[in-house]
Short mmCIF file of C-alpha atoms in Angstrom, two decimals:
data_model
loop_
_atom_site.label_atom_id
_atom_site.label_comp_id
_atom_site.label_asym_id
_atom_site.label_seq_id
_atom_site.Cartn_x
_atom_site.Cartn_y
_atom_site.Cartn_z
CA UNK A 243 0.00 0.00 0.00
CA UNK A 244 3.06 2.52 0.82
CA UNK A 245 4.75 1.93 -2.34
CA UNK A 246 0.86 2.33 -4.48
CA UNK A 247 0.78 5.71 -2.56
CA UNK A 248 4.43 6.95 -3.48
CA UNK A 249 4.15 6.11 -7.12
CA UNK A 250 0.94 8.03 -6.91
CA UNK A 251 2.77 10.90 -5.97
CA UNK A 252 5.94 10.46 -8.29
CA UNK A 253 6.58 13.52 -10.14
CA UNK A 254 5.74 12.72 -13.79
CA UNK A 255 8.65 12.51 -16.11
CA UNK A 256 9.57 15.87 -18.47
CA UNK A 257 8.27 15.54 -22.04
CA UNK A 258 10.93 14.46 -24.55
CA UNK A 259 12.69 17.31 -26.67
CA UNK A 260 13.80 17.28 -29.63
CA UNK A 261 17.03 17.35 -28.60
CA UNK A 262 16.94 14.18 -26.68
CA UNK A 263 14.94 12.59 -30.07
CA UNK A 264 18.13 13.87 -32.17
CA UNK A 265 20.41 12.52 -29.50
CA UNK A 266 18.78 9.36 -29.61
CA UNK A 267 18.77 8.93 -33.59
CA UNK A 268 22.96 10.08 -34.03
CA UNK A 269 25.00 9.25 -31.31
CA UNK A 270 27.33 12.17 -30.70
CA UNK A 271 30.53 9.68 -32.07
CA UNK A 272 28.41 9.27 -35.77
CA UNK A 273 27.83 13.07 -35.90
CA UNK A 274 31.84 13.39 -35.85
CA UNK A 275 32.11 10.48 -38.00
CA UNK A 276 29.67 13.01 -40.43
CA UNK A 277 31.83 15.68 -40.30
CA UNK A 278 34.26 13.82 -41.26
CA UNK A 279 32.99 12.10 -44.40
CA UNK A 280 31.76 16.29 -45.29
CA UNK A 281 35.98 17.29 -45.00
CA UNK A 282 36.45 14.39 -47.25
CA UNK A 283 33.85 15.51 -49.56
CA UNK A 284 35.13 18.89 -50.11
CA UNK A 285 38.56 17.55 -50.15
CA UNK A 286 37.11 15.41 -53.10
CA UNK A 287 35.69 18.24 -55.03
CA UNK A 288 39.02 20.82 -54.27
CA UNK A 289 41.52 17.88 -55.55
CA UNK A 290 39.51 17.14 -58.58
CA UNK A 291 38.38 20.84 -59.43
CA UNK A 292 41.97 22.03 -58.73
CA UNK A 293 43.73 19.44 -60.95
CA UNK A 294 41.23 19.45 -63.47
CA UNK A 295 39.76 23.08 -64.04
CA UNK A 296 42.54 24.50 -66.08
CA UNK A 297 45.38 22.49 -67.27
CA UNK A 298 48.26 23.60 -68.96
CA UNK A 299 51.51 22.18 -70.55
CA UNK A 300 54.96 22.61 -68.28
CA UNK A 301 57.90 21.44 -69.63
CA UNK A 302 56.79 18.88 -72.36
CA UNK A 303 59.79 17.09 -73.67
CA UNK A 304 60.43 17.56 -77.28
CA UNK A 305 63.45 16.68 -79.39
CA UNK A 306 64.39 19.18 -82.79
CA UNK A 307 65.53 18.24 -85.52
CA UNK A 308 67.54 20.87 -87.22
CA UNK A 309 70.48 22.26 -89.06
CA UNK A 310 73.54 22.88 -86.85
CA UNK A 311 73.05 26.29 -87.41
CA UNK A 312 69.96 26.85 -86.75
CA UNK A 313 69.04 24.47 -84.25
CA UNK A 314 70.37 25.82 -80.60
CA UNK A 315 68.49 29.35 -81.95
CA UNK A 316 65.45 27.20 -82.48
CA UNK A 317 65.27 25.78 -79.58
CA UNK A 318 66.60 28.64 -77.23
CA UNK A 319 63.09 29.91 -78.99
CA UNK A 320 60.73 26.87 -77.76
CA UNK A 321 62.13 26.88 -74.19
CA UNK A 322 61.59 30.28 -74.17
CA UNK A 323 57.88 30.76 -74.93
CA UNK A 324 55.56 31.90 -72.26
CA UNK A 325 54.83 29.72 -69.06
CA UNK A 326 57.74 27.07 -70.25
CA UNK A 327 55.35 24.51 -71.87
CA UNK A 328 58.26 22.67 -73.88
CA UNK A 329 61.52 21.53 -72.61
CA UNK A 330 63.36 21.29 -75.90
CA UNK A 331 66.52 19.73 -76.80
CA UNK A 332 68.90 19.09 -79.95
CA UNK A 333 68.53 15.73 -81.31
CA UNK A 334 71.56 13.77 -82.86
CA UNK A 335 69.41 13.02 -86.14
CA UNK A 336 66.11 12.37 -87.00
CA UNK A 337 66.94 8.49 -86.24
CA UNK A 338 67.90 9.13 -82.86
CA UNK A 339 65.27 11.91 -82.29
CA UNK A 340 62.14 9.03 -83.26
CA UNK A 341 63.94 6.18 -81.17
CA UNK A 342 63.35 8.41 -77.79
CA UNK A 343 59.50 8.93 -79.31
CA UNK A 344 59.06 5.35 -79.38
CA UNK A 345 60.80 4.69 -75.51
CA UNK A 346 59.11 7.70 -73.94
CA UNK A 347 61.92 9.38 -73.56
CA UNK A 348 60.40 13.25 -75.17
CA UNK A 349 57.05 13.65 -75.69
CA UNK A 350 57.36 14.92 -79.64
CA UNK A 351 59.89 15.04 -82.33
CA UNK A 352 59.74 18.89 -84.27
CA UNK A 353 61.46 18.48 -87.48
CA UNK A 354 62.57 22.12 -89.11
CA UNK A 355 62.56 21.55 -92.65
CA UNK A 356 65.27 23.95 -94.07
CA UNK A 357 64.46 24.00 -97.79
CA UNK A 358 60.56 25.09 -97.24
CA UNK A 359 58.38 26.61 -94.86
CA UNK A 360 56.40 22.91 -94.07
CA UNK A 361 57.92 21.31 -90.91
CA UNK A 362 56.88 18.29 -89.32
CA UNK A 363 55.49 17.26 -86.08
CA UNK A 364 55.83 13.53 -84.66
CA UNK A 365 53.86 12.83 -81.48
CA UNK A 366 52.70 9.81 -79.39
CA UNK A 367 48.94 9.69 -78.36
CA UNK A 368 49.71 6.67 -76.95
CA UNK A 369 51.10 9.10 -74.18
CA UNK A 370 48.40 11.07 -73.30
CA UNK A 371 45.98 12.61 -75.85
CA UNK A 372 46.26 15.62 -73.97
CA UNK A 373 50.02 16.00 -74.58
CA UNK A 374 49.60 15.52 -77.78
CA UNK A 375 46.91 17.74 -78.48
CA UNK A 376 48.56 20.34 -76.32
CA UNK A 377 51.53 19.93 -78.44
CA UNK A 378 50.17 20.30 -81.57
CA UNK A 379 47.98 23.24 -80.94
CA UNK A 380 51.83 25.02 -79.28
CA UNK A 381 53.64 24.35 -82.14
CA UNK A 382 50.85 25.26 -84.56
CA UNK A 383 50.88 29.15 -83.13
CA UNK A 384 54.70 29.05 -83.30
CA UNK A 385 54.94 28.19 -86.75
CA UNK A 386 52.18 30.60 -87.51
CA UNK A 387 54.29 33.46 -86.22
CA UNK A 388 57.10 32.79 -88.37
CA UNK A 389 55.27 32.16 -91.56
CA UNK A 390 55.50 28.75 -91.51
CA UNK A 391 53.38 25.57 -91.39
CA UNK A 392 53.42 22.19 -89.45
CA UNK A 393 51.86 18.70 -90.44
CA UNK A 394 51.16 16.38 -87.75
CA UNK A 395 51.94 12.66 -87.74
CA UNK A 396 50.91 10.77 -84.99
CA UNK A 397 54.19 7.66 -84.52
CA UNK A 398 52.59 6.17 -81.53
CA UNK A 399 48.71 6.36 -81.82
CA UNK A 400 45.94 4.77 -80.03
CA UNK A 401 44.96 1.27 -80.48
CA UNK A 402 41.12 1.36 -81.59
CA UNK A 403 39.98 -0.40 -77.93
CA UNK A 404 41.46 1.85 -75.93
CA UNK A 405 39.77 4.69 -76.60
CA UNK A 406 41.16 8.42 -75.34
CA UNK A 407 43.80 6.02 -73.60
CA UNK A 408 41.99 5.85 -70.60
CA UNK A 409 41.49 1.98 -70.68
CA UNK A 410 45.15 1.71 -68.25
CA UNK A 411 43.83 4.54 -66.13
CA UNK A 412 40.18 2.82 -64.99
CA UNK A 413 42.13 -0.97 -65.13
CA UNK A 414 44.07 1.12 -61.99
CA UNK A 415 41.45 2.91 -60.48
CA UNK A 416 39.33 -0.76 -60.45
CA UNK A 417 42.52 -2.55 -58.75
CA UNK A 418 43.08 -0.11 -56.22
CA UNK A 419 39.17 0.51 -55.03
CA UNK A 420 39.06 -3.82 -54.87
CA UNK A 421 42.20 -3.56 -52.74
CA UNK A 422 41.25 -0.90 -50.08
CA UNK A 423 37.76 -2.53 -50.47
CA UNK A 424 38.91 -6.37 -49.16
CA UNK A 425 40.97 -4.80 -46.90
CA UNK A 426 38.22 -2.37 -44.98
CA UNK A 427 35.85 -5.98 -45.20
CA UNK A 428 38.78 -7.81 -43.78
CA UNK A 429 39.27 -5.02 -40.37
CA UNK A 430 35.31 -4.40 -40.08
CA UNK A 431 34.78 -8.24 -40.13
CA UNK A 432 36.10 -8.43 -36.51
CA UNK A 433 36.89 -5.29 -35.93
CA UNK A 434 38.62 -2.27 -37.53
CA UNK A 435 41.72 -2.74 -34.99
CA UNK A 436 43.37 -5.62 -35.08
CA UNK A 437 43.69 -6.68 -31.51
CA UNK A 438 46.61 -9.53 -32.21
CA UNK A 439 49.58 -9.70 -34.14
CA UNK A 440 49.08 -12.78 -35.91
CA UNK A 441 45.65 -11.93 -36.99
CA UNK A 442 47.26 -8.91 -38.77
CA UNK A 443 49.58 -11.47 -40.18
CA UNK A 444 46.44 -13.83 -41.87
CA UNK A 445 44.87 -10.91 -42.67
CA UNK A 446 47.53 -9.46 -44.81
CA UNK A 447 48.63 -13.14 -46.00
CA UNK A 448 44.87 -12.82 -47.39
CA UNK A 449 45.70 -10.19 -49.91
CA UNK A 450 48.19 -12.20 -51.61
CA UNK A 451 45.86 -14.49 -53.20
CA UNK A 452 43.08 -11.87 -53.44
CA UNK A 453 45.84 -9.64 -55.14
CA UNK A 454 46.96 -12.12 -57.82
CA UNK A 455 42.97 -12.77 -58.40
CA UNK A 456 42.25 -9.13 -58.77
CA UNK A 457 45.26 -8.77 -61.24
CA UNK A 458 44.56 -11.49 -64.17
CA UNK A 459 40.97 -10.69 -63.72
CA UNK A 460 41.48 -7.47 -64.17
CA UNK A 461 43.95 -8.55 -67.08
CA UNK A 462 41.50 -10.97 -68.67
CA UNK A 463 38.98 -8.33 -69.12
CA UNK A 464 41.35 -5.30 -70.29
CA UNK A 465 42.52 -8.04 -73.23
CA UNK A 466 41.34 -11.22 -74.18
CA UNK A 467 37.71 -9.80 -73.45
CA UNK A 468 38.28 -6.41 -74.38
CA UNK A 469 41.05 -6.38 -76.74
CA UNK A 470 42.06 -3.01 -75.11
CA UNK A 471 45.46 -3.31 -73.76
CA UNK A 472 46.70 -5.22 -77.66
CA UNK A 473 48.29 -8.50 -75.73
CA UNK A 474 50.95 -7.91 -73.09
CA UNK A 475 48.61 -9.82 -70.88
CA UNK A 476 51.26 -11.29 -68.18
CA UNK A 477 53.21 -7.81 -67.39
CA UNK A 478 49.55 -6.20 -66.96
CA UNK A 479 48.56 -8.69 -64.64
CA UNK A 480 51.75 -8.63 -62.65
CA UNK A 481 50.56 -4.60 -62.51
CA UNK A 482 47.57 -5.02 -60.97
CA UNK A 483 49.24 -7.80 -58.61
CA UNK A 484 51.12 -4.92 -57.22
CA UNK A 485 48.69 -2.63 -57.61
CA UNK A 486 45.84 -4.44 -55.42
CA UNK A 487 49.06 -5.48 -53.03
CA UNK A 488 49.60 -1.64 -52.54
CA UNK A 489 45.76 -0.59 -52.08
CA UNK A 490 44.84 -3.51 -49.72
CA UNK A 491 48.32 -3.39 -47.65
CA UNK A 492 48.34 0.31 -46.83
CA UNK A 493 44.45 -0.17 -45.87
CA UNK A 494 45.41 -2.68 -42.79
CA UNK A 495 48.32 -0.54 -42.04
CA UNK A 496 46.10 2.81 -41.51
CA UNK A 497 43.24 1.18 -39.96
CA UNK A 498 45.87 -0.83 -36.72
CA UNK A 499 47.01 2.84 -36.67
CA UNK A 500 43.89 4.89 -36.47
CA UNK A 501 40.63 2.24 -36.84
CA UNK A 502 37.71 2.92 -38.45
CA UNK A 503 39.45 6.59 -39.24
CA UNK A 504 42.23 5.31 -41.56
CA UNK A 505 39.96 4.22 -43.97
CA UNK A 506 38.85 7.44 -44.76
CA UNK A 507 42.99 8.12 -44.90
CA UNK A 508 42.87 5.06 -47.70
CA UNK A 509 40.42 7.41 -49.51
CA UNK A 510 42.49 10.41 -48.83
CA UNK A 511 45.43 8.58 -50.24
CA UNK A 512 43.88 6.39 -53.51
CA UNK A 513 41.15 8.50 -54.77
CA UNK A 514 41.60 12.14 -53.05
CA UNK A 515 44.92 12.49 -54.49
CA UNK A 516 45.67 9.72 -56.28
CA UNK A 517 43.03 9.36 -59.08
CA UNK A 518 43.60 13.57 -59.94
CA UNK A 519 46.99 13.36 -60.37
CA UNK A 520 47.11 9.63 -61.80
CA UNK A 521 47.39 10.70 -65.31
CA UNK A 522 44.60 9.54 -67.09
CA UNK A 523 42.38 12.24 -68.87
CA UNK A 524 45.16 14.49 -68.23
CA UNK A 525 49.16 13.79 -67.93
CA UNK A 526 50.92 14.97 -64.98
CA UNK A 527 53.06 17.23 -67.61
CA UNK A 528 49.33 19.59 -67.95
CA UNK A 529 48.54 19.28 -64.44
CA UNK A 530 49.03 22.21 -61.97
CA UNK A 531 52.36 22.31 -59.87
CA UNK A 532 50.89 19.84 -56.65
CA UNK A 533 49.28 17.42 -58.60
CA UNK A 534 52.06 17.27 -61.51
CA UNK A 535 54.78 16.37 -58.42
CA UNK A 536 52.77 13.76 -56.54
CA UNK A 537 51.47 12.09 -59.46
CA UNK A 538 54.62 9.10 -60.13
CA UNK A 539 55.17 8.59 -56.34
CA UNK A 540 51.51 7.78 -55.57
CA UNK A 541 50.65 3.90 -56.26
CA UNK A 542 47.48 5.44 -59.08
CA UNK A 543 50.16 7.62 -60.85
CA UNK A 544 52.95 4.45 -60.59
CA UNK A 545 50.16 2.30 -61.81
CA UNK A 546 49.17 4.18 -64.89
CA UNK A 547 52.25 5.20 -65.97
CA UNK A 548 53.31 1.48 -66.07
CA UNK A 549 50.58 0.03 -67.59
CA UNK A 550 50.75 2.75 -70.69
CA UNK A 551 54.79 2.24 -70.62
CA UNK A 552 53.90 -1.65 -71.28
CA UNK A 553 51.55 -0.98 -74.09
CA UNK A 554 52.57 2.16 -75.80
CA UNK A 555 56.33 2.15 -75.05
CA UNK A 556 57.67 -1.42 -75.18
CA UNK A 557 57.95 -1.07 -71.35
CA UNK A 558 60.69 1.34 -71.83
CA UNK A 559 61.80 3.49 -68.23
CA UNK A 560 59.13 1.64 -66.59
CA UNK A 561 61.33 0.66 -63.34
CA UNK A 562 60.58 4.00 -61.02
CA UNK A 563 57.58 2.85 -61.61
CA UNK A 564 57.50 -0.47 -60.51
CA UNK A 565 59.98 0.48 -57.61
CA UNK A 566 57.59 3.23 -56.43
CA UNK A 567 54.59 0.36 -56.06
CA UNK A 568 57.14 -2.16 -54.47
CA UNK A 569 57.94 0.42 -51.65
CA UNK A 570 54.15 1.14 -51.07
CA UNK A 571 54.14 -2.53 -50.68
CA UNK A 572 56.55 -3.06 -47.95
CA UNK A 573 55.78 0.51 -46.22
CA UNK A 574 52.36 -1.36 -45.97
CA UNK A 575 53.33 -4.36 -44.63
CA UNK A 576 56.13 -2.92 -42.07
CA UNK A 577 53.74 -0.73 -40.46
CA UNK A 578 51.37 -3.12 -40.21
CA UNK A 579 53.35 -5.60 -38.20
CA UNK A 580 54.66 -3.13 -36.22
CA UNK A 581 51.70 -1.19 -35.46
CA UNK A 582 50.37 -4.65 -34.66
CA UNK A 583 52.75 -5.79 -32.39
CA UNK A 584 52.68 -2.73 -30.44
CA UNK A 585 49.33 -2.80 -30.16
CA UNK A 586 49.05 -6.92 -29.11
CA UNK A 587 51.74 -5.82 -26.49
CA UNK A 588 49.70 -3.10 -24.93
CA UNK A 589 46.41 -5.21 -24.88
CA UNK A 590 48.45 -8.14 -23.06
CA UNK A 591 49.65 -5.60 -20.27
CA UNK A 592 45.94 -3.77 -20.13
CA UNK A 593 45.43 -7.81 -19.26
CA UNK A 594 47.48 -8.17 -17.14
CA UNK A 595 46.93 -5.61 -14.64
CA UNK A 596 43.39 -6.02 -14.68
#
């Protein structure tokens, strides 16, 4: 009867707010979690805007073909135009001029035709159609000023499946999303942090098969399904090996460092900065200044560059490349084991005292 006539007297509890509704709905921790994902979407649309809103050629590699006399004058003249879009040099002969088309070496062979106001221009779409084009519109104004013409021959062009020679750019951008991807699944599975070392270990043991998967699938498509890459099926595969290796490595590193929090570093990282300055619509040599430096020591610059070196360029200077994506690799790997084991080490003492 006492405890009846207390609850009949209990003051009645206050009406719910809409604060405490909000509250309820998004915990304070997935508010900050929303902030979060907002800094990385204006991050996203700064990055892409800034490489992509106005690109212009810096110091485009050509070779010159000229008479002795003529030719330091000429090119003294190309290195000197406005904003330095050309780094020009003298080439031994035409001969040696075409063989550094074909490895990549310049960018475009300008031959000066001495008997006639007609010179020649040799480029390599299979470069970057936006060197190319860049090139040819350059060289079309500085012929115009002296009177002169220029007839474009495209060496290197093309092949008809890869059209705009973006087919090596996406083939990246789909190995690295699968990488960071399996590796995110792999840490949210059972947990973002790995709480033991040699669950770290299986877990990046793991990406070695999915890797090698990811990279002759990814091959299989590009060419015998395709036709886009024209053959050179094994050293693309072995590409996209690394490539997915890279992605999914760094991914377990950054999340034992910083949980659910370096994912969104993964996406800083791969698609932030990486996919801007990779090189595909536009080659780091018409990018702007930040993007132009970070774009071969990022694994989506490495990546593309070495899959266009294979197809385009006989695989000629395609070693930075491959040594840039090796490193990524092993940076991956170290600081996951080590983050890892410094980790297991505290949560064994936290153990322990308790």
């Amino acid at each position: 009867m006492v405890s009846t006539q207390s609850n009949k007297h209990a003051a009645p509890e206050p009406p719910e707010t809409w604060q405490d509704r909000f509250r309820d709905a998004v915990a304070p921790r997935t508010l900050a979690l929303g902030v979060g994902v907002l800094l990385l979407q204006f991050a996203f649309i700064l990055s892409y805007l800034g490489a992509f809103h106005s690109p212009s050629p810096h110091r485009i590699p050509v070779a010159v073909v000229a008479p002795a006399q003529v030719a330091g004058q000429v090119v003294d003249q190309l290195n000197g135009l406005a904003g330095e879009p050309l780094s020009a040099t003298v080439a031994a002969d035409e001969n040696a001029a075409r063989a550094s088309l074909r490895s990549g070496d310049v960018s475009a062979v300008y031959i000066l035709n001495p008997a006639g106001t007609q010179d020649r221009l040799l480029v390599a779409s299979g470069g970057g159609t936006a060197v190319s084009g860049a090139l040819e519109q350059i060289f079309t104004k500085v012929t115009a000023a002296q009177q002169r013409t220029v007839a474009v021959d495209d060496v290197i062009p093309l092949f008809s499946g890869d059209g705009r020679g973006l087919s090596g750019f996406y083939l990246v951008v789909g190995w690295v999303v699968g990488g960071y991807l399996f590796a995110s699944m792999l840490g949210i599975a059972k947990g973002s942090r790995p709480a033991t070392f040699p669950r770290s270990v299986w877990r990046l043991g793991a990406t070695v098969p999915y890797a090698l998967a990811s990279g002759f699938g990814g091959a299989v498509v590009a060419e015998p399904v395709l036709h886009a890459m024209n053959g050179h099926f094994w050293s693309i595969a072995g590409i996209g090996t690394l490539v997915t290796l890279t992605a999914a490595t760094v991914t377990i590193a950054l999340q034992i460092l910083f949980g659910v929090i370096g994912i969104g570093l993964t996406v800083v990282i791969f698609v932030i900065l990486g996919n801007p300055s990779a090189g595909g619509a536009y080659q780091p040599s018409v990018l702007p200044p930040f993007w132009r430096t970070i774009s071969p020591w990022l694994p989506n610059g490495a990546g593309t560059d070495a899959i266009r070196r294979i197809v385009y360029f006989d695989a000629h200077g395609i070693t930075q490349s491959i040594v840039v994506l090796v490193c990524w690799v092993v940076g991956g790997v170290v600081v996951s084991l080590i983050g890892a084991a410094v980790f297991h080490r505290g949560s064994r003492h936290a153990v322990a005292s308790g």
